[in-house]
Amino acid sequence: MTSSTIPADQTEVSQPEGVVFLDFDDALIFGSTWRILHQHFGVVEDANEHYDKFSDGEISFSQWGHLDAGLWGGNPASALTDAAENIDRISGIDTTIQALRSEGYVVGIVSGGVQQLISEIMDGHKLDFLTANKLNLENGRITGDVD
C-alpha cells in the first residue's frame, strides 16, 4: 500500500519560512478515517478481525490496508462525502492553518488515513499538500483497492 500525494494549493511564498506537516487521524479529527468508514459501511466486526491479524503479526500493514479497503468495495463513491458530513474536527484548525500560512509556512497533511475522506473534511482549507492512502474509484464506485 502506497500513499498518494496531491497538491492542495500552491503557496504564494517564494522562500517559505518552513514546512509544517500535520497528521490527520486522531490529530485534526476525533477518530480515524478508516474507523469512520468501517462504521459508515457497517463492517466494524470484519475490520476488527483484520486488526487482530495485523496485531498478531499474521498479516503486514499493507495487507491490513488492502483487506480493510476491500470491505468497502462496490459502495458508491458518494458515500465518502456522506461519511465526512458528521465528523468532529479539533477546534482551531482553521485559525491555525491561516496563521501558519500568513507567517509564510508551507502547510500540509501527511497521514495514514484515507485521502478522499480527508479531502472532503478539509475542503475549503488552504493546504499546500496532502499525502494519504487513496481509495481506487471506478464508474462512481469504490473498487475495494487502495494505493
Coordinates of N, CA, C and O in Angstrom, one line a residue, residues 57 60 62 72 74 76 85-86 89-90 120 128:
G57 N 0.7 -10.2 14.0 CA 1.8 -10.5 13.1 C 1.5 -11.4 11.9 O 2.3 -11.9 11.2
S60 N 0.8 -8.2 7.0 CA 1.6 -7.0 7.0 C 0.6 -5.8 7.1 O -0.6 -5.9 6.9
S62 N 0.5 -3.4 4.9 CA -0.1 -3.3 3.5 C -1.2 -4.2 3.3 O -2.3 -3.8 2.8
W72 N -15.1 -2.2 1.7 CA -16.0 -1.1 1.2 C -16.2 -1.2 -0.3 O -17.0 -0.4 -0.9
G74 N -17.6 -1.8 -3.9 CA -18.9 -1.8 -4.5 C -19.8 -0.7 -4.0 O -20.8 -0.4 -4.6
P76 N -21.0 3.2 -3.4 CA -20.9 4.4 -4.2 C -19.8 5.3 -3.7 O -19.7 5.5 -2.4
E85 N -19.7 14.1 6.6 CA -20.5 15.1 7.0 C -20.6 15.4 8.5 O -20.7 16.5 8.9
N86 N -20.5 14.3 9.3 CA -20.7 14.5 10.7 C -19.5 14.2 11.6 O -19.5 13.8 12.7
R89 N -14.2 17.8 14.1 CA -12.9 18.3 13.9 C -12.4 18.9 15.2 O -13.2 19.5 16.0
I90 N -11.1 18.9 15.4 CA -10.5 19.6 16.6 C -10.7 21.1 16.4 O -10.5 21.6 15.3
E120 N -12.5 15.7 1.7 CA -13.9 16.1 2.0 C -13.9 17.0 3.2 O -14.6 18.0 3.3
D128 N -1.2 23.2 1.2 CA -0.2 23.1 0.1 C 0.0 21.7 -0.4 O 0.4 21.5 -1.5

